[in-house]
Structure formats: C-alpha cells, structure tokens
Amino acid sequence: MDWDAKVAAAGDCVFFDWYLAYAHLAPHLTPVLAAYGSECEIFIPGCGISDVGFELYTNGYHNITNVDISAVAIGRMQQAQVARNAVDAMEFHCLDVLEVPNLVPPNLFDVVFDKGLMDALLCNLKTNVEDTFAYLAGMYQLLRRGGTFVLVTHSATRLCYLEHPTFAWKVIRQGVVDRNGRAYHLFFCVKS
C-alpha cells in the first residue's frame, strides 16, 4: 500500500484518525498510563497523522516515540510539533515497524500503543500472517516486563494472534468503543 499517498489524501488537516481520536480512547487509556506514571516510555508504531501522541504529551506523558513507514506522515507530524513550539517533545522516525526491534534495545517501553497497524498488516494477502507474528514478536521484545501492549482493532478475531503461546502476556479484553456505526475492540496485553 502507498501510505504516503494515503496520508496525502487526508488533505490539509493537521490530524486525521482512521479509527478513533484520543478523546474516544482516553477513558480506557488513562488508567493504564497512570499505573506507569508520567515518566513512562511510550511507543506508537504506525502513528500516521493521529492526534494520540500529541494528546498524550499534553496530558503529561513526554517520553513518546512515534514511528511510521510514511515519510509524508512523519514530516507532517514534525511540522505539527514545531507549530506547537514543542520541538523537543516527541521523537518521530520514518521506519518500517518490522525493522524497529533490530534498531532499538529490548525491554525499552512501558506501553506500546497500536491503533490499526496490526489490522493494516493483516490486509497484505501475501505476508499477512507472517508479518503479523513478526510484528507482535517485535513489540513483545520492545516491552519491559509488566509493560502493556494496547491494541485498538476493528476485529474481535485478533485474539488468535494475541493469545499465541509465543507471547507470555496476559490478554485482557478491555472493551468495545462504538463510533459512527463501527465497533472498535480494545485489547490490553500485559507482559509477564
């Protein structure tokens, strides 16, 4: 998929969320993040041009690393950060998320927040299962013991991936958020 074109098609808006904006997720995320404290390390793979990272920063979480494969998305997010006079606020990197575990030390993050990235990986008919397990293994590797992988997905059927015996984490079905006639499922996976 051409993610640069997809981001460009979102128009001139500063932020665009294909799933849910931060306001819809905050009631579910706030208790999880509060458990780690404001100094927690947060990783947002496939950040796109979502407002989530900026809203987390506004709410006191300043150790946020955003990654996206789209250079257009990363460029727009960096511009938004400059416009807010927060040039040292968050990190933005244009990377393939499957390469991140090879570039970053393990056990670095308290929270990994996925909002639709795993769904996008599953759309690739040639490598969907292989890429999804590689992705989850990478995110598992990046999480500290006791850290939480947060998944926001449009499908309740993701449990078969999350509950695979490869991953020593407790899967919690957090709930469903209904928005514009669509159901979005939230899963929290706490690393043992």
Short mmCIF file of N, CA and C in Angstrom, two decimals:
data_model
loop_
_atom_site.label_atom_id
_atom_site.label_comp_id
_atom_site.label_asym_id
_atom_site.label_seq_id
_atom_site.Cartn_x
_atom_site.Cartn_y
_atom_site.Cartn_z
N MET A 1 0.84 -1.18 0.00
CA MET A 1 0.00 0.00 0.00
C MET A 1 0.88 1.24 0.00
N ASP A 2 0.48 2.25 -0.71
CA ASP A 2 1.22 3.51 -0.76
C ASP A 2 0.73 4.42 0.37
N TRP A 3 1.40 4.32 1.52
CA TRP A 3 0.97 5.08 2.69
C TRP A 3 1.20 6.57 2.53
N ASP A 4 2.22 6.97 1.76
CA ASP A 4 2.42 8.40 1.51
C ASP A 4 1.21 8.99 0.80
N ALA A 5 0.70 8.27 -0.20
CA ALA A 5 -0.48 8.74 -0.94
C ALA A 5 -1.71 8.75 -0.04
N LYS A 6 -1.82 7.74 0.80
CA LYS A 6 -2.97 7.67 1.72
C LYS A 6 -2.98 8.86 2.68
N VAL A 7 -1.82 9.20 3.21
CA VAL A 7 -1.72 10.34 4.12
C VAL A 7 -2.00 11.64 3.37
N ALA A 8 -1.44 11.77 2.17
CA ALA A 8 -1.69 12.97 1.37
C ALA A 8 -3.17 13.14 1.06
N ALA A 9 -3.87 12.02 0.87
CA ALA A 9 -5.30 12.07 0.55
C ALA A 9 -6.13 12.57 1.73
N ALA A 10 -5.56 12.58 2.92
CA ALA A 10 -6.29 13.09 4.09
C ALA A 10 -6.46 14.60 4.02
N GLY A 11 -5.78 15.23 3.07
CA GLY A 11 -5.94 16.67 2.89
C GLY A 11 -5.05 17.49 3.80
N ASP A 12 -5.48 18.72 4.05
CA ASP A 12 -4.67 19.67 4.80
C ASP A 12 -4.89 19.62 6.31
N CYS A 13 -5.72 18.72 6.77
CA CYS A 13 -5.98 18.65 8.21
C CYS A 13 -4.67 18.34 8.94
N VAL A 14 -4.54 18.88 10.12
CA VAL A 14 -3.33 18.63 10.90
C VAL A 14 -3.31 17.18 11.37
N PHE A 15 -4.44 16.72 11.91
CA PHE A 15 -4.53 15.35 12.40
C PHE A 15 -5.69 14.65 11.72
N PHE A 16 -5.53 13.36 11.53
CA PHE A 16 -6.60 12.54 10.97
C PHE A 16 -6.50 11.15 11.59
N ASP A 17 -7.61 10.65 12.08
CA ASP A 17 -7.64 9.32 12.67
C ASP A 17 -8.57 8.43 11.87
N TRP A 18 -8.02 7.34 11.35
CA TRP A 18 -8.84 6.40 10.59
C TRP A 18 -9.75 5.62 11.53
N TYR A 19 -9.35 5.49 12.77
CA TYR A 19 -10.16 4.75 13.73
C TYR A 19 -10.78 5.72 14.72
N LEU A 20 -10.15 5.86 15.85
CA LEU A 20 -10.68 6.68 16.93
C LEU A 20 -9.68 7.75 17.34
N ALA A 21 -10.20 8.93 17.62
CA ALA A 21 -9.35 10.00 18.14
C ALA A 21 -9.07 9.73 19.62
N TYR A 22 -8.11 10.45 20.14
CA TYR A 22 -7.71 10.27 21.54
C TYR A 22 -8.89 10.44 22.49
N ALA A 23 -9.77 11.39 22.22
CA ALA A 23 -10.90 11.65 23.11
C ALA A 23 -11.76 10.40 23.32
N HIS A 24 -11.86 9.56 22.32
CA HIS A 24 -12.66 8.34 22.44
C HIS A 24 -11.92 7.23 23.20
N LEU A 25 -10.61 7.31 23.19
CA LEU A 25 -9.79 6.27 23.82
C LEU A 25 -9.35 6.62 25.24
N ALA A 26 -9.35 7.90 25.56
CA ALA A 26 -8.82 8.36 26.85
C ALA A 26 -9.43 7.64 28.06
N PRO A 27 -10.74 7.41 28.10
CA PRO A 27 -11.28 6.73 29.28
C PRO A 27 -10.68 5.33 29.50
N HIS A 28 -10.25 4.69 28.44
CA HIS A 28 -9.65 3.36 28.55
C HIS A 28 -8.14 3.44 28.79
N LEU A 29 -7.49 4.43 28.19
CA LEU A 29 -6.03 4.54 28.29
C LEU A 29 -5.56 5.15 29.60
N THR A 30 -6.30 6.11 30.11
CA THR A 30 -5.86 6.86 31.28
C THR A 30 -5.49 5.97 32.46
N PRO A 31 -6.31 4.99 32.84
CA PRO A 31 -5.93 4.13 33.97
C PRO A 31 -4.66 3.32 33.72
N VAL A 32 -4.48 2.86 32.50
CA VAL A 32 -3.29 2.08 32.17
C VAL A 32 -2.04 2.95 32.28
N LEU A 33 -2.09 4.12 31.66
CA LEU A 33 -0.94 5.01 31.68
C LEU A 33 -0.64 5.51 33.09
N ALA A 34 -1.67 5.79 33.86
CA ALA A 34 -1.47 6.28 35.22
C ALA A 34 -0.71 5.26 36.07
N ALA A 35 -0.92 3.99 35.80
CA ALA A 35 -0.22 2.94 36.55
C ALA A 35 1.29 3.00 36.34
N TYR A 36 1.72 3.51 35.20
CA TYR A 36 3.15 3.61 34.90
C TYR A 36 3.74 4.97 35.28
N GLY A 37 2.90 5.97 35.44
CA GLY A 37 3.37 7.30 35.79
C GLY A 37 3.75 8.12 34.58
N SER A 38 3.90 9.40 34.78
CA SER A 38 4.14 10.32 33.66
C SER A 38 5.50 10.14 33.00
N GLU A 39 6.42 9.47 33.66
CA GLU A 39 7.75 9.25 33.09
C GLU A 39 7.84 7.98 32.26
N CYS A 40 6.72 7.30 32.07
CA CYS A 40 6.76 6.04 31.32
C CYS A 40 7.19 6.27 29.87
N GLU A 41 7.74 5.24 29.29
CA GLU A 41 8.19 5.26 27.90
C GLU A 41 7.08 4.67 27.04
N ILE A 42 6.62 5.46 26.05
CA ILE A 42 5.51 5.06 25.19
C ILE A 42 6.00 4.95 23.75
N PHE A 43 5.61 3.88 23.09
CA PHE A 43 5.95 3.67 21.68
C PHE A 43 4.66 3.59 20.89
N ILE A 44 4.58 4.39 19.81
CA ILE A 44 3.40 4.39 18.95
C ILE A 44 3.82 3.98 17.54
N PRO A 45 3.71 2.68 17.22
CA PRO A 45 4.04 2.22 15.87
C PRO A 45 2.90 2.54 14.91
N GLY A 46 3.24 2.95 13.69
CA GLY A 46 2.20 3.29 12.72
C GLY A 46 1.42 4.51 13.17
N CYS A 47 2.12 5.52 13.66
CA CYS A 47 1.46 6.71 14.24
C CYS A 47 0.63 7.48 13.23
N GLY A 48 1.01 7.41 11.94
CA GLY A 48 0.27 8.16 10.93
C GLY A 48 0.22 9.63 11.29
N ILE A 49 -0.95 10.25 11.10
CA ILE A 49 -1.14 11.66 11.48
C ILE A 49 -2.23 11.76 12.55
N SER A 50 -2.21 10.79 13.44
CA SER A 50 -3.15 10.74 14.55
C SER A 50 -2.79 11.76 15.62
N ASP A 51 -3.80 12.18 16.37
CA ASP A 51 -3.58 13.13 17.47
C ASP A 51 -3.13 12.45 18.76
N VAL A 52 -3.08 11.14 18.80
CA VAL A 52 -2.84 10.42 20.05
C VAL A 52 -1.54 10.86 20.73
N GLY A 53 -0.43 10.86 20.02
CA GLY A 53 0.84 11.25 20.63
C GLY A 53 0.81 12.66 21.20
N PHE A 54 0.23 13.59 20.46
CA PHE A 54 0.15 14.97 20.92
C PHE A 54 -0.74 15.10 22.15
N GLU A 55 -1.83 14.38 22.17
CA GLU A 55 -2.73 14.43 23.33
C GLU A 55 -2.08 13.79 24.55
N LEU A 56 -1.35 12.71 24.35
CA LEU A 56 -0.62 12.11 25.46
C LEU A 56 0.40 13.10 26.02
N TYR A 57 1.09 13.79 25.12
CA TYR A 57 2.08 14.78 25.55
C TYR A 57 1.40 15.90 26.35
N THR A 58 0.28 16.38 25.84
CA THR A 58 -0.47 17.43 26.53
C THR A 58 -0.91 16.98 27.92
N ASN A 59 -1.16 15.68 28.07
CA ASN A 59 -1.59 15.13 29.35
C ASN A 59 -0.43 14.72 30.25
N GLY A 60 0.78 15.15 29.92
CA GLY A 60 1.91 14.96 30.82
C GLY A 60 2.85 13.81 30.52
N TYR A 61 2.61 13.07 29.44
CA TYR A 61 3.50 11.96 29.07
C TYR A 61 4.46 12.46 28.00
N HIS A 62 5.72 12.62 28.35
CA HIS A 62 6.66 13.27 27.44
C HIS A 62 7.66 12.33 26.80
N ASN A 63 7.72 11.09 27.21
CA ASN A 63 8.66 10.13 26.64
C ASN A 63 7.94 9.28 25.60
N ILE A 64 7.72 9.86 24.44
CA ILE A 64 6.92 9.22 23.40
C ILE A 64 7.75 9.09 22.13
N THR A 65 7.80 7.89 21.59
CA THR A 65 8.48 7.62 20.33
C THR A 65 7.43 7.18 19.31
N ASN A 66 7.34 7.92 18.21
CA ASN A 66 6.38 7.64 17.14
C ASN A 66 7.14 7.13 15.92
N VAL A 67 6.60 6.09 15.29
CA VAL A 67 7.22 5.51 14.10
C VAL A 67 6.14 5.31 13.04
N ASP A 68 6.49 5.61 11.80
CA ASP A 68 5.59 5.32 10.68
C ASP A 68 6.44 5.07 9.44
N ILE A 69 5.93 4.24 8.55
CA ILE A 69 6.63 3.93 7.30
C ILE A 69 6.49 5.07 6.29
N SER A 70 5.52 5.95 6.52
CA SER A 70 5.25 7.06 5.60
C SER A 70 6.08 8.29 5.96
N ALA A 71 6.96 8.67 5.05
CA ALA A 71 7.75 9.90 5.24
C ALA A 71 6.83 11.12 5.26
N VAL A 72 5.75 11.07 4.51
CA VAL A 72 4.79 12.19 4.49
C VAL A 72 4.16 12.34 5.87
N ALA A 73 3.74 11.24 6.48
CA ALA A 73 3.15 11.30 7.82
C ALA A 73 4.14 11.84 8.83
N ILE A 74 5.35 11.32 8.82
CA ILE A 74 6.36 11.77 9.78
C ILE A 74 6.67 13.25 9.57
N GLY A 75 6.79 13.68 8.33
CA GLY A 75 7.03 15.10 8.04
C GLY A 75 5.92 15.99 8.57
N ARG A 76 4.68 15.57 8.37
CA ARG A 76 3.55 16.36 8.86
C ARG A 76 3.51 16.41 10.38
N MET A 77 3.84 15.31 11.01
CA MET A 77 3.84 15.29 12.47
C MET A 77 4.97 16.16 13.04
N GLN A 78 6.11 16.14 12.39
CA GLN A 78 7.21 17.00 12.84
C GLN A 78 6.84 18.48 12.67
N GLN A 79 6.15 18.81 11.57
CA GLN A 79 5.69 20.18 11.38
C GLN A 79 4.68 20.58 12.45
N ALA A 80 3.79 19.67 12.79
CA ALA A 80 2.80 19.95 13.85
C ALA A 80 3.50 20.19 15.18
N GLN A 81 4.56 19.45 15.43
CA GLN A 81 5.31 19.62 16.67
C GLN A 81 5.98 20.98 16.71
N VAL A 82 6.58 21.40 15.60
CA VAL A 82 7.21 22.72 15.52
C VAL A 82 6.16 23.81 15.71
N ALA A 83 4.99 23.64 15.08
CA ALA A 83 3.92 24.64 15.20
C ALA A 83 3.46 24.80 16.64
N ARG A 84 3.61 23.77 17.43
CA ARG A 84 3.23 23.84 18.85
C ARG A 84 4.40 24.29 19.73
N ASN A 85 5.50 24.69 19.11
CA ASN A 85 6.70 25.09 19.84
C ASN A 85 7.17 24.01 20.81
N ALA A 86 7.06 22.79 20.39
CA ALA A 86 7.45 21.66 21.23
C ALA A 86 8.46 20.81 20.48
N VAL A 87 9.51 21.45 19.99
CA VAL A 87 10.45 20.76 19.11
C VAL A 87 11.21 19.62 19.79
N ASP A 88 11.30 19.64 21.11
CA ASP A 88 12.00 18.56 21.79
C ASP A 88 11.03 17.59 22.46
N ALA A 89 9.76 17.70 22.11
CA ALA A 89 8.73 16.95 22.82
C ALA A 89 8.76 15.46 22.56
N MET A 90 8.59 15.07 21.34
CA MET A 90 8.48 13.66 21.00
C MET A 90 9.47 13.31 19.90
N GLU A 91 9.73 12.03 19.80
CA GLU A 91 10.57 11.54 18.70
C GLU A 91 9.68 11.03 17.58
N PHE A 92 10.07 11.33 16.35
CA PHE A 92 9.38 10.82 15.16
C PHE A 92 10.42 10.19 14.25
N HIS A 93 10.16 8.96 13.82
CA HIS A 93 11.09 8.26 12.95
C HIS A 93 10.34 7.61 11.80
N CYS A 94 10.89 7.77 10.60
CA CYS A 94 10.33 7.11 9.42
C CYS A 94 11.02 5.76 9.29
N LEU A 95 10.31 4.71 9.72
CA LEU A 95 10.86 3.36 9.71
C LEU A 95 9.77 2.35 9.43
N ASP A 96 10.18 1.23 8.87
CA ASP A 96 9.30 0.07 8.77
C ASP A 96 9.24 -0.55 10.17
N VAL A 97 8.07 -0.67 10.72
CA VAL A 97 7.92 -1.15 12.09
C VAL A 97 8.52 -2.54 12.28
N LEU A 98 8.60 -3.33 11.23
CA LEU A 98 9.19 -4.66 11.35
C LEU A 98 10.69 -4.60 11.57
N GLU A 99 11.30 -3.45 11.26
CA GLU A 99 12.74 -3.27 11.46
C GLU A 99 13.09 -2.69 12.83
N VAL A 100 12.12 -2.11 13.50
CA VAL A 100 12.38 -1.42 14.77
C VAL A 100 13.07 -2.31 15.80
N PRO A 101 12.63 -3.56 16.01
CA PRO A 101 13.31 -4.39 17.02
C PRO A 101 14.79 -4.63 16.73
N ASN A 102 15.21 -4.50 15.48
CA ASN A 102 16.62 -4.65 15.13
C ASN A 102 17.41 -3.38 15.43
N LEU A 103 16.72 -2.26 15.65
CA LEU A 103 17.38 -0.97 15.81
C LEU A 103 17.29 -0.41 17.23
N VAL A 104 16.43 -0.98 18.03
CA VAL A 104 16.15 -0.45 19.37
C VAL A 104 16.43 -1.54 20.40
N PRO A 105 17.01 -1.18 21.54
CA PRO A 105 17.26 -2.20 22.56
C PRO A 105 15.95 -2.82 23.07
N PRO A 106 16.00 -4.08 23.48
CA PRO A 106 14.79 -4.72 24.02
C PRO A 106 14.41 -4.13 25.38
N ASN A 107 13.19 -4.40 25.79
CA ASN A 107 12.70 -4.00 27.12
C ASN A 107 12.79 -2.50 27.36
N LEU A 108 12.51 -1.71 26.35
CA LEU A 108 12.68 -0.26 26.44
C LEU A 108 11.39 0.47 26.82
N PHE A 109 10.24 -0.07 26.42
CA PHE A 109 8.98 0.68 26.56
C PHE A 109 8.05 0.07 27.60
N ASP A 110 7.33 0.96 28.28
CA ASP A 110 6.29 0.54 29.23
C ASP A 110 4.98 0.27 28.52
N VAL A 111 4.70 1.06 27.48
CA VAL A 111 3.45 0.94 26.74
C VAL A 111 3.74 0.99 25.25
N VAL A 112 3.18 0.05 24.51
CA VAL A 112 3.17 0.09 23.05
C VAL A 112 1.71 0.25 22.66
N PHE A 113 1.44 1.28 21.86
CA PHE A 113 0.06 1.61 21.52
C PHE A 113 -0.17 1.45 20.02
N ASP A 114 -0.94 0.44 19.65
CA ASP A 114 -1.25 0.13 18.25
C ASP A 114 -2.71 0.46 17.97
N LYS A 115 -2.92 1.39 17.07
CA LYS A 115 -4.28 1.75 16.68
C LYS A 115 -4.41 1.52 15.18
N GLY A 116 -4.67 0.26 14.82
CA GLY A 116 -4.91 -0.08 13.43
C GLY A 116 -3.74 -0.63 12.65
N LEU A 117 -2.54 -0.58 13.20
CA LEU A 117 -1.38 -1.08 12.44
C LEU A 117 -1.47 -2.59 12.22
N MET A 118 -1.80 -3.33 13.25
CA MET A 118 -1.91 -4.78 13.06
C MET A 118 -2.99 -5.10 12.04
N ASP A 119 -4.08 -4.35 12.04
CA ASP A 119 -5.12 -4.55 11.03
C ASP A 119 -4.56 -4.32 9.63
N ALA A 120 -3.75 -3.29 9.48
CA ALA A 120 -3.15 -2.99 8.17
C ALA A 120 -2.23 -4.13 7.72
N LEU A 121 -1.44 -4.66 8.64
CA LEU A 121 -0.56 -5.78 8.30
C LEU A 121 -1.36 -6.99 7.84
N LEU A 122 -2.49 -7.21 8.47
CA LEU A 122 -3.33 -8.36 8.11
C LEU A 122 -4.01 -8.20 6.76
N CYS A 123 -3.99 -7.01 6.20
CA CYS A 123 -4.60 -6.77 4.88
C CYS A 123 -3.71 -7.21 3.73
N ASN A 124 -2.42 -7.43 4.00
CA ASN A 124 -1.50 -7.86 2.96
C ASN A 124 -1.71 -9.35 2.72
N LEU A 125 -2.32 -9.69 1.60
CA LEU A 125 -2.69 -11.08 1.34
C LEU A 125 -1.51 -12.03 1.21
N LYS A 126 -0.33 -11.52 0.86
CA LYS A 126 0.83 -12.39 0.65
C LYS A 126 1.56 -12.72 1.95
N THR A 127 1.70 -11.74 2.82
CA THR A 127 2.53 -11.95 4.02
C THR A 127 1.81 -11.60 5.31
N ASN A 128 0.48 -11.60 5.29
CA ASN A 128 -0.25 -11.09 6.46
C ASN A 128 0.04 -11.84 7.76
N VAL A 129 -0.02 -13.14 7.75
CA VAL A 129 0.18 -13.89 8.99
C VAL A 129 1.64 -13.80 9.43
N GLU A 130 2.55 -14.00 8.49
CA GLU A 130 3.98 -13.93 8.80
C GLU A 130 4.35 -12.56 9.36
N ASP A 131 3.92 -11.49 8.69
CA ASP A 131 4.23 -10.13 9.15
C ASP A 131 3.59 -9.83 10.50
N THR A 132 2.38 -10.31 10.70
CA THR A 132 1.69 -10.04 11.96
C THR A 132 2.41 -10.69 13.13
N PHE A 133 2.83 -11.94 12.97
CA PHE A 133 3.56 -12.58 14.06
C PHE A 133 4.93 -11.94 14.26
N ALA A 134 5.60 -11.55 13.17
CA ALA A 134 6.89 -10.85 13.30
C ALA A 134 6.70 -9.52 14.03
N TYR A 135 5.63 -8.82 13.68
CA TYR A 135 5.32 -7.54 14.33
C TYR A 135 5.06 -7.74 15.83
N LEU A 136 4.18 -8.68 16.16
CA LEU A 136 3.87 -8.91 17.57
C LEU A 136 5.11 -9.36 18.35
N ALA A 137 5.94 -10.20 17.74
CA ALA A 137 7.17 -10.63 18.40
C ALA A 137 8.08 -9.43 18.65
N GLY A 138 8.14 -8.52 17.69
CA GLY A 138 8.95 -7.32 17.86
C GLY A 138 8.42 -6.41 18.96
N MET A 139 7.12 -6.23 19.00
CA MET A 139 6.53 -5.37 20.04
C MET A 139 6.69 -6.02 21.42
N TYR A 140 6.56 -7.33 21.47
CA TYR A 140 6.77 -8.06 22.72
C TYR A 140 8.21 -7.84 23.21
N GLN A 141 9.15 -7.91 22.29
CA GLN A 141 10.56 -7.71 22.61
C GLN A 141 10.82 -6.31 23.14
N LEU A 142 10.13 -5.31 22.58
CA LEU A 142 10.34 -3.92 22.99
C LEU A 142 9.75 -3.60 24.37
N LEU A 143 8.74 -4.36 24.78
CA LEU A 143 8.08 -4.10 26.06
C LEU A 143 8.93 -4.55 27.24
N ARG A 144 8.92 -3.73 28.28
CA ARG A 144 9.51 -4.14 29.55
C ARG A 144 8.61 -5.17 30.21
N ARG A 145 9.17 -5.93 31.12
CA ARG A 145 8.35 -6.85 31.92
C ARG A 145 7.33 -6.00 32.69
N GLY A 146 6.07 -6.40 32.61
CA GLY A 146 5.00 -5.63 33.23
C GLY A 146 4.43 -4.55 32.32
N GLY A 147 5.03 -4.39 31.14
CA GLY A 147 4.55 -3.40 30.17
C GLY A 147 3.29 -3.87 29.48
N THR A 148 2.61 -2.93 28.85
CA THR A 148 1.32 -3.24 28.21
C THR A 148 1.33 -2.91 26.72
N PHE A 149 0.94 -3.89 25.93
CA PHE A 149 0.69 -3.70 24.51
C PHE A 149 -0.80 -3.40 24.38
N VAL A 150 -1.13 -2.21 23.89
CA VAL A 150 -2.52 -1.80 23.72
C VAL A 150 -2.86 -1.94 22.24
N LEU A 151 -3.90 -2.70 21.94
CA LEU A 151 -4.34 -2.89 20.56
C LEU A 151 -5.75 -2.35 20.39
N VAL A 152 -5.90 -1.44 19.43
CA VAL A 152 -7.22 -0.97 19.02
C VAL A 152 -7.43 -1.52 17.62
N THR A 153 -8.47 -2.33 17.44
CA THR A 153 -8.69 -3.04 16.19
C THR A 153 -10.16 -3.02 15.82
N HIS A 154 -10.43 -3.18 14.55
CA HIS A 154 -11.83 -3.23 14.11
C HIS A 154 -12.37 -4.66 14.15
N SER A 155 -11.57 -5.60 14.62
CA SER A 155 -12.00 -7.00 14.59
C SER A 155 -11.79 -7.68 15.94
N ALA A 156 -12.82 -8.37 16.38
CA ALA A 156 -12.72 -9.14 17.63
C ALA A 156 -11.92 -10.42 17.44
N THR A 157 -11.59 -10.77 16.20
CA THR A 157 -10.92 -12.04 15.92
C THR A 157 -9.40 -11.98 16.10
N ARG A 158 -8.87 -10.92 16.64
CA ARG A 158 -7.42 -10.79 16.81
C ARG A 158 -6.88 -11.62 17.97
N LEU A 159 -7.76 -12.17 18.77
CA LEU A 159 -7.31 -12.97 19.92
C LEU A 159 -6.42 -14.13 19.52
N CYS A 160 -6.66 -14.74 18.38
CA CYS A 160 -5.84 -15.89 17.97
C CYS A 160 -4.38 -15.50 17.80
N TYR A 161 -4.12 -14.26 17.46
CA TYR A 161 -2.74 -13.78 17.35
C TYR A 161 -2.20 -13.41 18.73
N LEU A 162 -2.99 -12.67 19.48
CA LEU A 162 -2.55 -12.19 20.78
C LEU A 162 -2.33 -13.31 21.78
N GLU A 163 -3.14 -14.37 21.69
CA GLU A 163 -3.05 -15.47 22.65
C GLU A 163 -2.13 -16.59 22.20
N HIS A 164 -1.35 -16.35 21.17
CA HIS A 164 -0.41 -17.36 20.70
C HIS A 164 0.58 -17.68 21.82
N PRO A 165 0.94 -18.96 22.01
CA PRO A 165 1.82 -19.33 23.13
C PRO A 165 3.21 -18.70 23.09
N THR A 166 3.59 -18.13 21.97
CA THR A 166 4.89 -17.45 21.87
C THR A 166 4.98 -16.29 22.86
N PHE A 167 3.85 -15.69 23.16
CA PHE A 167 3.85 -14.46 23.96
C PHE A 167 3.41 -14.74 25.39
N ALA A 168 4.31 -14.44 26.33
CA ALA A 168 3.99 -14.62 27.75
C ALA A 168 3.40 -13.31 28.28
N TRP A 169 2.18 -13.06 27.85
CA TRP A 169 1.49 -11.89 28.37
C TRP A 169 0.04 -12.25 28.68
N LYS A 170 -0.54 -11.50 29.56
CA LYS A 170 -1.94 -11.71 29.92
C LYS A 170 -2.78 -10.82 29.02
N VAL A 171 -3.69 -11.42 28.28
CA VAL A 171 -4.55 -10.67 27.36
C VAL A 171 -5.85 -10.31 28.07
N ILE A 172 -6.13 -9.02 28.08
CA ILE A 172 -7.35 -8.51 28.70
C ILE A 172 -8.19 -7.86 27.62
N ARG A 173 -9.39 -8.35 27.46
CA ARG A 173 -10.32 -7.72 26.51
C ARG A 173 -10.92 -6.52 27.23
N GLN A 174 -10.43 -5.34 26.90
CA GLN A 174 -10.78 -4.13 27.63
C GLN A 174 -12.18 -3.64 27.34
N GLY A 175 -12.65 -3.82 26.13
CA GLY A 175 -13.99 -3.36 25.81
C GLY A 175 -14.14 -3.01 24.35
N VAL A 176 -15.27 -2.43 24.04
CA VAL A 176 -15.60 -2.03 22.67
C VAL A 176 -16.03 -0.57 22.69
N VAL A 177 -15.52 0.19 21.73
CA VAL A 177 -15.94 1.58 21.57
C VAL A 177 -16.70 1.66 20.26
N ASP A 178 -17.94 2.09 20.33
CA ASP A 178 -18.76 2.27 19.12
C ASP A 178 -18.63 3.71 18.65
N ARG A 179 -18.35 3.87 17.36
CA ARG A 179 -18.19 5.21 16.79
C ARG A 179 -18.67 5.17 15.35
N ASN A 180 -19.61 6.01 15.03
CA ASN A 180 -20.13 6.12 13.66
C ASN A 180 -20.57 4.77 13.09
N GLY A 181 -21.22 3.98 13.91
CA GLY A 181 -21.74 2.70 13.45
C GLY A 181 -20.72 1.58 13.34
N ARG A 182 -19.50 1.82 13.81
CA ARG A 182 -18.45 0.80 13.78
C ARG A 182 -18.01 0.47 15.20
N ALA A 183 -17.67 -0.77 15.39
CA ALA A 183 -17.19 -1.21 16.69
C ALA A 183 -15.67 -1.36 16.64
N TYR A 184 -14.99 -0.79 17.62
CA TYR A 184 -13.54 -0.90 17.74
C TYR A 184 -13.24 -1.63 19.05
N HIS A 185 -12.47 -2.68 18.94
CA HIS A 185 -12.17 -3.54 20.08
C HIS A 185 -10.83 -3.15 20.69
N LEU A 186 -10.78 -3.12 22.01
CA LEU A 186 -9.56 -2.78 22.73
C LEU A 186 -9.08 -3.99 23.51
N PHE A 187 -7.81 -4.33 23.27
CA PHE A 187 -7.16 -5.42 23.99
C PHE A 187 -5.92 -4.86 24.68
N PHE A 188 -5.71 -5.24 25.92
CA PHE A 188 -4.51 -4.89 26.65
C PHE A 188 -3.75 -6.18 26.93
N CYS A 189 -2.49 -6.24 26.54
CA CYS A 189 -1.66 -7.42 26.74
C CYS A 189 -0.52 -7.04 27.67
N VAL A 190 -0.53 -7.58 28.88
CA VAL A 190 0.46 -7.23 29.90
C VAL A 190 1.54 -8.30 29.92
N LYS A 191 2.77 -7.87 29.67
CA LYS A 191 3.90 -8.80 29.58
C LYS A 191 4.28 -9.34 30.95
N SER A 192 4.40 -10.67 31.03
CA SER A 192 4.77 -11.33 32.30
C SER A 192 6.25 -11.19 32.56
#
